[in-house]
CSV table of C-alpha atoms in Angstrom, one decimal:
chain,number,residue,atom,x,y,z
R,1,MET,CA,98.1,50.1,39.9
R,2,VAL,CA,101.2,48.0,40.5
R,3,ARG,CA,101.6,45.1,42.9
R,4,VAL,CA,105.1,45.6,44.2
R,5,VAL,CA,105.2,42.9,46.8
R,6,GLN,CA,103.5,39.5,47.1
R,7,GLN,CA,104.9,37.5,49.9
R,8,GLY,CA,103.1,34.9,51.9
R,9,ARG,CA,99.7,36.3,52.9
R,10,PHE,CA,100.8,39.9,52.3
R,11,SER,CA,100.4,42.0,49.2
R,12,VAL,CA,101.5,45.6,48.8
R,13,TYR,CA,100.1,47.8,46.0
R,14,VAL,CA,100.9,51.3,44.7
R,15,TYR,CA,98.5,53.3,42.6
R,16,VAL,CA,98.5,56.3,40.2
R,17,GLU,CA,97.4,59.1,42.6
R,18,THR,CA,94.3,61.0,41.9
R,19,GLY,CA,91.6,62.6,43.9
R,20,GLY,CA,91.9,66.1,45.4
R,21,ARG,CA,94.6,68.6,45.9
R,22,HIS,CA,96.3,67.0,48.8
R,23,ASN,CA,98.7,64.3,48.1
R,24,LEU,CA,100.5,61.8,50.2
R,25,PRO,CA,102.8,59.1,48.9
R,26,HIS,CA,101.5,55.8,50.2
R,27,CYS,CA,101.0,52.1,49.6
R,28,HIS,CA,98.2,49.7,50.3
R,29,LEU,CA,99.1,46.7,52.4
R,30,ARG,CA,96.6,43.9,52.2
R,31,TRP,CA,96.5,40.6,54.0
R,32,SER,CA,93.9,37.9,54.6
R,33,ASP,CA,91.9,39.7,57.2
R,34,GLY,CA,93.1,43.3,57.0
R,35,GLU,CA,94.2,46.3,55.0
R,36,SER,CA,96.1,49.4,55.8
R,37,GLN,CA,97.5,52.4,54.1
R,38,ILE,CA,101.1,53.2,54.8
R,39,ALA,CA,103.0,56.4,54.1
R,40,LEU,CA,106.1,56.4,51.9
R,41,PRO,CA,108.9,56.5,52.7
R,42,SER,CA,108.3,56.9,56.4
R,43,LEU,CA,106.1,53.7,56.7
R,44,ARG,CA,103.8,55.5,59.1
R,45,LEU,CA,100.4,53.9,59.4
R,46,LEU,CA,97.8,56.3,57.9
R,47,ASN,CA,94.6,54.3,58.4
R,48,GLY,CA,93.2,50.9,58.5
R,49,SER,CA,94.2,47.9,60.6
R,50,VAL,CA,97.5,47.8,62.5
R,51,PRO,CA,99.7,45.5,60.4
R,52,PRO,CA,101.1,42.3,61.9
R,53,ALA,CA,104.8,42.3,62.9
R,54,ALA,CA,105.7,40.2,59.8
R,55,ALA,CA,104.2,42.8,57.5
R,56,ARG,CA,106.2,45.5,59.2
R,57,ASP,CA,109.4,43.6,58.4
R,58,LEU,CA,108.2,43.2,54.8
R,59,LEU,CA,107.6,46.9,54.4
R,60,GLU,CA,111.0,47.7,55.8
R,61,ALA,CA,112.6,45.3,53.4
R,62,PHE,CA,110.8,46.7,50.4
R,63,ARG,CA,110.7,50.4,51.4
R,64,ASP,CA,112.9,51.5,48.5
R,65,GLU,CA,111.1,49.4,45.9
R,66,LEU,CA,107.7,50.8,47.1
R,67,THR,CA,109.0,54.4,47.1
R,68,VAL,CA,110.5,54.0,43.7
R,69,ALA,CA,107.3,52.5,42.3
R,70,TRP,CA,105.3,55.4,43.7
R,71,ILE,CA,107.7,57.9,42.1
R,72,ALA,CA,107.4,56.1,38.8
R,73,LEU,CA,103.7,56.3,38.9
R,74,ASN,CA,103.4,59.8,40.3
R,75,PRO,CA,106.6,61.6,39.2
R,76,GLU,CA,105.5,65.2,39.7
R,77,ARG,CA,103.0,64.9,42.5
R,78,PRO,CA,104.2,67.1,45.4
R,79,ILE,CA,103.7,66.2,49.0
R,80,LYS,CA,101.2,68.7,50.4
F,1,MET,CA,108.0,54.4,69.3
F,2,ARG,CA,105.1,56.3,67.8
F,3,THR,CA,101.4,55.8,68.0
F,4,THR,CA,99.7,57.1,64.9
F,5,ILE,CA,96.2,55.9,65.6
F,6,THR,CA,94.9,56.5,69.1
F,7,HIS,CA,91.2,55.6,68.4
F,8,GLN,CA,89.4,54.0,65.6
F,9,SER,CA,87.9,56.4,63.0
F,10,ALA,CA,85.3,55.4,60.4
F,11,TRP,CA,88.0,55.1,57.8
F,12,ASP,CA,89.8,52.5,59.9
F,13,THR,CA,86.9,50.1,59.6
F,14,LYS,CA,86.6,47.5,56.9
F,15,ALA,CA,83.0,48.5,56.2
F,16,TYR,CA,84.0,52.1,55.3
F,17,ALA,CA,86.8,50.8,53.0
F,18,SER,CA,85.1,47.9,51.2
F,19,ILE,CA,83.4,48.5,47.9
F,20,THR,CA,80.3,46.6,47.2
F,21,SER,CA,79.1,48.1,43.9
F,22,ALA,CA,80.0,50.4,41.1
F,23,ALA,CA,78.0,51.7,38.2
F,24,TYR,CA,78.6,54.4,35.5
F,25,HIS,CA,76.0,56.8,34.1
F,26,ALA,CA,76.3,60.1,32.3
F,27,GLY,CA,79.9,60.9,33.4
F,28,ALA,CA,79.4,59.9,37.0
F,29,LEU,CA,80.3,56.8,39.0
F,30,THR,CA,78.0,55.6,41.8
F,31,VAL,CA,80.0,53.6,44.2
F,32,GLY,CA,78.5,51.6,47.1
F,33,PHE,CA,80.3,50.6,50.3
F,34,GLU,CA,79.8,47.9,52.9
F,35,ASP,CA,78.8,50.4,55.5
F,36,GLY,CA,75.7,51.1,53.4
F,37,SER,CA,76.8,54.4,52.0
F,38,GLU,CA,76.6,55.2,48.3
F,39,VAL,CA,78.6,58.0,46.8
F,40,VAL,CA,78.6,59.7,43.4
F,41,VAL,CA,81.9,60.9,41.9
F,42,ASP,CA,82.6,62.7,38.6
F,43,SER,CA,84.7,60.2,36.5
F,44,LYS,CA,86.9,63.0,35.3
F,45,GLN,CA,88.2,63.5,38.8
F,46,LEU,CA,89.5,59.9,38.9
F,47,VAL,CA,92.1,60.0,36.1
F,48,PRO,CA,95.2,62.2,35.8
F,49,TRP,CA,95.2,64.4,32.7
F,50,HIS,CA,98.1,62.6,31.1
F,51,LEU,CA,96.4,59.2,31.0
F,52,PRO,CA,93.8,58.1,28.5
F,53,ASN,CA,90.2,58.0,29.7
F,54,PRO,CA,89.1,54.6,30.7
F,55,ASP,CA,85.9,53.1,29.4
F,56,TRP,CA,83.8,53.5,32.5
F,57,THR,CA,80.9,51.8,30.9
F,58,ALA,CA,82.9,48.6,31.4
F,59,VAL,CA,83.7,49.3,35.1
F,60,ARG,CA,84.2,46.4,37.4
F,61,TRP,CA,85.1,46.2,41.0
F,62,ASP,CA,86.3,44.2,44.0
F,63,SER,CA,86.2,45.2,47.6
F,64,HIS,CA,89.5,47.3,47.3
F,65,GLU,CA,89.1,49.1,44.0
F,66,ILE,CA,87.2,49.9,40.9
F,67,VAL,CA,88.7,49.1,37.5
F,68,ALA,CA,88.0,50.1,33.9
F,69,PRO,CA,89.8,49.2,30.7
F,70,SER,CA,91.7,52.0,28.9
F,71,ALA,CA,94.1,52.3,25.9
F,72,ALA,CA,97.0,52.0,28.3
F,73,GLY,CA,95.6,48.9,30.0
F,74,ASP,CA,93.4,48.5,33.1
F,75,PHE,CA,93.1,51.7,35.2
F,76,ALA,CA,92.4,51.1,38.9
F,77,VAL,CA,91.1,53.5,41.5
F,78,PRO,CA,91.4,52.4,45.1
F,79,TRP,CA,88.6,52.9,47.6
F,80,ASP,CA,90.4,55.8,49.4
F,81,VAL,CA,90.4,58.0,46.3
F,82,VAL,CA,86.7,57.6,46.0
F,83,ARG,CA,86.3,58.4,49.7
F,84,ARG,CA,88.6,61.4,49.6
F,85,LEU,CA,86.6,62.9,46.8
F,86,THR,CA,83.3,62.4,48.5
F,87,ASP,CA,83.9,62.5,52.2
F,88,PRO,CA,85.1,65.9,53.5
F,89,ALA,CA,86.1,64.5,56.9
F,90,PHE,CA,88.3,61.9,55.3
F,91,ALA,CA,89.8,64.4,52.9
F,92,ALA,CA,90.6,66.7,55.8
F,93,TYR,CA,92.2,63.9,57.7
F,94,TRP,CA,94.3,63.0,54.7
F,95,ALA,CA,95.3,66.6,54.3
F,96,ASP,CA,96.5,66.7,57.9
F,97,MET,CA,98.5,63.5,57.4
F,98,ALA,CA,100.1,65.0,54.2
F,99,VAL,CA,101.2,68.1,56.1
F,100,ASN,CA,102.6,65.9,58.9
F,101,GLU,CA,104.6,63.9,56.4
F,102,ALA,CA,105.9,66.9,54.6
F,103,ARG,CA,107.1,68.4,57.9
F,104,ALA,CA,108.7,65.1,59.0
F,105,ILE,CA,110.5,64.8,55.7
F,106,GLY,CA,111.6,68.4,55.9
F,107,LEU,CA,113.0,68.0,59.4
F,108,ARG,CA,114.9,64.9,58.2
F,109,LEU,CA,116.3,66.8,55.2
F,110,THR,CA,117.5,69.5,57.6
F,111,GLU,CA,119.1,66.9,59.9
F,112,LEU,CA,120.9,65.2,57.0
F,113,ARG,CA,122.1,68.4,55.5
F,114,GLN,CA,123.5,69.6,58.8
F,115,ASN,CA,125.1,66.2,59.4
F,116,LYS,CA,127.1,66.8,56.2
F,117,GLY,CA,128.1,70.3,57.3
F,118,LEU,CA,126.3,71.9,54.4
F,119,THR,CA,124.4,75.2,54.4
F,120,ILE,CA,121.1,75.8,52.8
F,121,GLU,CA,122.8,78.1,50.3
F,122,GLU,CA,125.3,75.4,49.3
F,123,VAL,CA,122.7,72.7,48.8
F,124,ALA,CA,120.4,75.1,46.9
F,125,ALA,CA,123.2,76.1,44.6
F,126,ARG,CA,124.2,72.5,43.9
F,127,ALA,CA,120.5,71.5,43.4
F,128,GLY,CA,119.8,74.4,41.0
F,129,SER,CA,117.3,75.8,43.5
F,130,THR,CA,117.1,78.8,45.7
F,131,PRO,CA,117.7,79.1,49.5
F,132,ALA,CA,114.2,80.4,49.9
F,133,ALA,CA,112.7,77.4,48.2
F,134,LEU,CA,114.9,75.0,50.1
F,135,THR,CA,114.0,76.7,53.4
F,136,GLY,CA,110.3,76.2,52.6
F,137,GLN,CA,110.8,72.6,51.7
F,138,GLU,CA,112.8,71.9,54.9
F,139,ALA,CA,110.0,73.5,56.9
F,140,GLY,CA,107.5,71.3,55.1
F,141,GLU,CA,105.7,74.3,53.8
F,142,ALA,CA,106.5,74.1,50.2
F,143,GLY,CA,105.1,71.2,48.0
F,144,ILE,CA,107.9,68.9,46.9
F,145,SER,CA,107.7,65.7,45.0
F,146,LEU,CA,109.4,62.6,46.1
F,147,ARG,CA,111.5,62.7,42.9
F,148,ALA,CA,112.7,66.2,43.9
F,149,ILE,CA,113.5,64.9,47.4
F,150,GLU,CA,115.5,62.1,45.8
F,151,ASP,CA,117.4,64.7,43.8
F,152,LEU,CA,118.1,66.8,46.9
F,153,LEU,CA,119.3,63.7,48.8
F,154,ALA,CA,121.7,62.9,46.0
F,155,VAL,CA,123.1,66.4,46.2
F,156,ILE,CA,124.0,65.9,49.8
F,157,GLY,CA,125.3,62.4,49.2
F,158,GLU,CA,122.3,60.5,50.5
F,159,SER,CA,119.5,58.3,49.2
F,160,LEU,CA,115.8,57.7,50.0
F,161,ASP,CA,117.0,55.2,52.6
F,162,ALA,CA,118.2,58.1,54.7
F,163,LEU,CA,114.7,59.4,55.2
F,164,ALA,CA,114.0,56.6,57.6
F,165,VAL,CA,114.7,57.8,61.1
F,166,PRO,CA,117.1,55.4,62.9
F,167,ASP,CA,115.6,53.2,65.7
F,168,GLU,CA,112.1,54.4,65.0
F,169,ASP,CA,109.3,51.9,64.6
F,170,PRO,CA,106.8,54.0,62.6
F,171,ILE,CA,104.0,51.5,63.0
F,172,ASP,CA,103.0,51.0,66.6
F,173,GLU,CA,100.1,49.3,68.3
């Protein structure tokens, strides 16, 4: 697990992916009263709370870093 | 603008996603959640083959993840992995979302390639792939890693940034 972003009340984490044959690059966005999972690199909301607008801006700003972190942790995992 | 979630599913609730306990016994982890459910998962399913096995007897947890020490440092498993391995409905939802993402990325790859005036044959040759494989990837039918996508984008003179669709707000209320 790597915390890629820590800014204000928001943190974004990326994990080594395990669990089942289906695989979907994503990050975990956490803030004081919510959590959501966001697809990478599309930044589509997968599940959880709808992030506040400030978090969306943060995700946009760190899209590349988050995607690169996911690739580094999960280099050969196909999207399927 | 896109609305991804139109109603709240169990996995959108805090109680479904919050871990309240974790214990290891005889190769299995029993994980409790705030919604009162308790699931059992084979610890071998939690760790990729290339990583050292954690010492699950020393497992600890917070509401988001379970963690165990290993020779490579702490190994963390987030709540959604445990749920995907133990809740067929959530696993099916996740599979659907993965298919949707693969299709969306494939469509964007097609668009970017065509914008550069390149044929599938030209890109496949430059990427050391085959037209058939690339066709499947652009259709979202063939599994492709993000690293491979990054390589394909480089072949057509683009980067991961280009996968973002202009003027699209992917997260909508």
